[in-house]
Amino acid sequence: MEIDDLKGEARKIKAPDVASLDFGERVRTVNGLVDELKRRDASEKRKLRLAMAVYGLFGALIALAAFTGYVDPGIRMGRVLIVLICGLVAAAAAVKYSRLARADYSEPTFAFLKSAEKRYRFIAPWEYAYVVPGLAAAGLAGWLILASSFDMLIRPARALRFNIFYILGFAAFCAFSFVVSRAKWKKEKGALHDGLVRAVKDYGEDL
């Protein structure tokens, strides 16, 4: 074969398309997770901004209702607790928003994956600091409002039965809320969290 023929054959060879290159399953998985996290983080920030606005407005309206005109002392105290709960939820949403805003997509892969996995857990450890007090305050607020509305505070004969039914009802409400919240998280974020857990495990085994 002549040198000119070799040159002609060489010109026919094209550089591979970057999109068609196989960089390995791990690289594809991490890149896919980063793209998905950027999209999810942006969506979560929008939801958190809305939550801050809604709970802030609702708390302000309840506060206005609690201190305008005559209100039974028990009902007023219950409303005050609801205002505090709204403030607690709005503050928690602000903390979550701040954490999302500080997400660094350029940090080392393993550190980035661990941080993302913690963000998308069903309940992060730090969230118990507001979930538990919030539920306790909600239970007390509901009891104060209902007990005052039905004059249970001045009817001791009916108080025991009322308290039993209220405790059972509130416990059932909490259990139902937990199941629904868990199912919603599983549907919307479960697959993403599972992918992050697998990625953290794969990278952790090589360290």
PDB file of N, CA, C and O in Angstrom, residues 176-201:
ATOM      1  N   PHE A 176     -50.743   8.166  62.109  1.00  0.00           N
ATOM      2  CA  PHE A 176     -51.216   8.313  60.732  1.00  0.00           C
ATOM      3  C   PHE A 176     -50.351   9.302  59.962  1.00  0.00           C
ATOM      4  O   PHE A 176     -49.980   9.050  58.802  1.00  0.00           O
ATOM      5  N   SER A 177     -50.003  10.412  60.592  1.00  0.00           N
ATOM      6  CA  SER A 177     -49.165  11.422  59.948  1.00  0.00           C
ATOM      7  C   SER A 177     -47.789  10.861  59.616  1.00  0.00           C
ATOM      8  O   SER A 177     -47.223  11.141  58.557  1.00  0.00           O
ATOM      9  N   PHE A 178     -47.259  10.050  60.538  1.00  0.00           N
ATOM     10  CA  PHE A 178     -45.949   9.438  60.302  1.00  0.00           C
ATOM     11  C   PHE A 178     -45.997   8.510  59.093  1.00  0.00           C
ATOM     12  O   PHE A 178     -45.110   8.558  58.229  1.00  0.00           O
ATOM     13  N   VAL A 179     -47.032   7.671  59.027  1.00  0.00           N
ATOM     14  CA  VAL A 179     -47.151   6.715  57.918  1.00  0.00           C
ATOM     15  C   VAL A 179     -47.295   7.447  56.589  1.00  0.00           C
ATOM     16  O   VAL A 179     -46.642   7.100  55.594  1.00  0.00           O
ATOM     17  N   VAL A 180     -48.150   8.471  56.561  1.00  0.00           N
ATOM     18  CA  VAL A 180     -48.362   9.229  55.321  1.00  0.00           C
ATOM     19  C   VAL A 180     -47.087   9.968  54.907  1.00  0.00           C
ATOM     20  O   VAL A 180     -46.700   9.955  53.728  1.00  0.00           O
ATOM     21  N   SER A 181     -46.416  10.586  55.864  1.00  0.00           N
ATOM     22  CA  SER A 181     -45.180  11.319  55.568  1.00  0.00           C
ATOM     23  C   SER A 181     -44.091  10.384  55.062  1.00  0.00           C
ATOM     24  O   SER A 181     -43.354  10.705  54.131  1.00  0.00           O
ATOM     25  N   ARG A 182     -43.985   9.224  55.705  1.00  0.00           N
ATOM     26  CA  ARG A 182     -42.987   8.231  55.293  1.00  0.00           C
ATOM     27  C   ARG A 182     -43.264   7.743  53.870  1.00  0.00           C
ATOM     28  O   ARG A 182     -42.345   7.608  53.050  1.00  0.00           O
ATOM     29  N   ALA A 183     -44.539   7.463  53.570  1.00  0.00           N
ATOM     30  CA  ALA A 183     -44.902   6.997  52.235  1.00  0.00           C
ATOM     31  C   ALA A 183     -44.621   8.072  51.183  1.00  0.00           C
ATOM     32  O   ALA A 183     -44.135   7.769  50.087  1.00  0.00           O
ATOM     33  N   LYS A 184     -44.912   9.326  51.519  1.00  0.00           N
ATOM     34  CA  LYS A 184     -44.654  10.422  50.587  1.00  0.00           C
ATOM     35  C   LYS A 184     -43.161  10.584  50.351  1.00  0.00           C
ATOM     36  O   LYS A 184     -42.712  10.781  49.215  1.00  0.00           O
ATOM     37  N   TRP A 185     -42.358  10.502  51.426  1.00  0.00           N
ATOM     38  CA  TRP A 185     -40.894  10.607  51.286  1.00  0.00           C
ATOM     39  C   TRP A 185     -40.378   9.452  50.429  1.00  0.00           C
ATOM     40  O   TRP A 185     -39.516   9.659  49.570  1.00  0.00           O
ATOM     41  N   LYS A 186     -40.894   8.250  50.678  1.00  0.00           N
ATOM     42  CA  LYS A 186     -40.438   7.081  49.921  1.00  0.00           C
ATOM     43  C   LYS A 186     -40.720   7.252  48.439  1.00  0.00           C
ATOM     44  O   LYS A 186     -39.901   6.895  47.587  1.00  0.00           O
ATOM     45  N   LYS A 187     -41.884   7.808  48.134  1.00  0.00           N
ATOM     46  CA  LYS A 187     -42.277   7.987  46.741  1.00  0.00           C
ATOM     47  C   LYS A 187     -41.456   9.072  46.062  1.00  0.00           C
ATOM     48  O   LYS A 187     -41.024   8.911  44.912  1.00  0.00           O
ATOM     49  N   GLU A 188     -41.217  10.193  46.754  1.00  0.00           N
ATOM     50  CA  GLU A 188     -40.573  11.343  46.135  1.00  0.00           C
ATOM     51  C   GLU A 188     -39.057  11.323  46.250  1.00  0.00           C
ATOM     52  O   GLU A 188     -38.359  11.799  45.346  1.00  0.00           O
ATOM     53  N   LYS A 189     -38.524  10.794  47.355  1.00  0.00           N
ATOM     54  CA  LYS A 189     -37.089  10.893  47.599  1.00  0.00           C
ATOM     55  C   LYS A 189     -36.406   9.570  47.928  1.00  0.00           C
ATOM     56  O   LYS A 189     -35.192   9.525  48.043  1.00  0.00           O
ATOM     57  N   GLY A 190     -37.205   8.515  48.090  1.00  0.00           N
ATOM     58  CA  GLY A 190     -36.632   7.235  48.494  1.00  0.00           C
ATOM     59  C   GLY A 190     -35.600   6.701  47.522  1.00  0.00           C
ATOM     60  O   GLY A 190     -34.522   6.251  47.922  1.00  0.00           O
ATOM     61  N   ALA A 191     -35.920   6.741  46.221  1.00  0.00           N
ATOM     62  CA  ALA A 191     -34.991   6.217  45.217  1.00  0.00           C
ATOM     63  C   ALA A 191     -33.690   7.022  45.202  1.00  0.00           C
ATOM     64  O   ALA A 191     -32.596   6.452  45.093  1.00  0.00           O
ATOM     65  N   LEU A 192     -33.802   8.332  45.311  1.00  0.00           N
ATOM     66  CA  LEU A 192     -32.615   9.184  45.341  1.00  0.00           C
ATOM     67  C   LEU A 192     -31.766   8.868  46.568  1.00  0.00           C
ATOM     68  O   LEU A 192     -30.538   8.728  46.470  1.00  0.00           O
ATOM     69  N   HIS A 193     -32.398   8.743  47.726  1.00  0.00           N
ATOM     70  CA  HIS A 193     -31.646   8.441  48.951  1.00  0.00           C
ATOM     71  C   HIS A 193     -30.982   7.074  48.864  1.00  0.00           C
ATOM     72  O   HIS A 193     -29.824   6.909  49.282  1.00  0.00           O
ATOM     73  N   ASP A 194     -31.678   6.085  48.315  1.00  0.00           N
ATOM     74  CA  ASP A 194     -31.085   4.756  48.155  1.00  0.00           C
ATOM     75  C   ASP A 194     -29.854   4.813  47.253  1.00  0.00           C
ATOM     76  O   ASP A 194     -28.844   4.147  47.520  1.00  0.00           O
ATOM     77  N   GLY A 195     -29.936   5.603  46.184  1.00  0.00           N
ATOM     78  CA  GLY A 195     -28.789   5.758  45.299  1.00  0.00           C
ATOM     79  C   GLY A 195     -27.611   6.411  45.998  1.00  0.00           C
ATOM     80  O   GLY A 195     -26.452   6.024  45.790  1.00  0.00           O
ATOM     81  N   LEU A 196     -27.904   7.382  46.845  1.00  0.00           N
ATOM     82  CA  LEU A 196     -26.836   8.051  47.599  1.00  0.00           C
ATOM     83  C   LEU A 196     -26.200   7.101  48.609  1.00  0.00           C
ATOM     84  O   LEU A 196     -24.977   7.103  48.787  1.00  0.00           O
ATOM     85  N   VAL A 197     -27.020   6.288  49.262  1.00  0.00           N
ATOM     86  CA  VAL A 197     -26.482   5.315  50.225  1.00  0.00           C
ATOM     87  C   VAL A 197     -25.558   4.334  49.517  1.00  0.00           C
ATOM     88  O   VAL A 197     -24.466   4.024  50.018  1.00  0.00           O
ATOM     89  N   ARG A 198     -25.962   3.840  48.358  1.00  0.00           N
ATOM     90  CA  ARG A 198     -25.119   2.900  47.605  1.00  0.00           C
ATOM     91  C   ARG A 198     -23.824   3.560  47.160  1.00  0.00           C
ATOM     92  O   ARG A 198     -22.741   2.962  47.234  1.00  0.00           O
ATOM     93  N   ALA A 199     -23.915   4.814  46.705  1.00  0.00           N
ATOM     94  CA  ALA A 199     -22.717   5.519  46.246  1.00  0.00           C
ATOM     95  C   ALA A 199     -21.745   5.759  47.403  1.00  0.00           C
ATOM     96  O   ALA A 199     -20.522   5.596  47.250  1.00  0.00           O
ATOM     97  N   VAL A 200     -22.274   6.148  48.564  1.00  0.00           N
ATOM     98  CA  VAL A 200     -21.421   6.355  49.739  1.00  0.00           C
ATOM     99  C   VAL A 200     -20.737   5.050  50.127  1.00  0.00           C
ATOM    100  O   VAL A 200     -19.537   5.032  50.461  1.00  0.00           O
ATOM    101  N   LYS A 201     -21.478   3.957  50.079  1.00  0.00           N
ATOM    102  CA  LYS A 201     -20.902   2.655  50.429  1.00  0.00           C
ATOM    103  C   LYS A 201     -19.805   2.256  49.449  1.00  0.00           C
ATOM    104  O   LYS A 201     -18.731   1.795  49.859  1.00  0.00           O
TER     105      LYS A 201
END
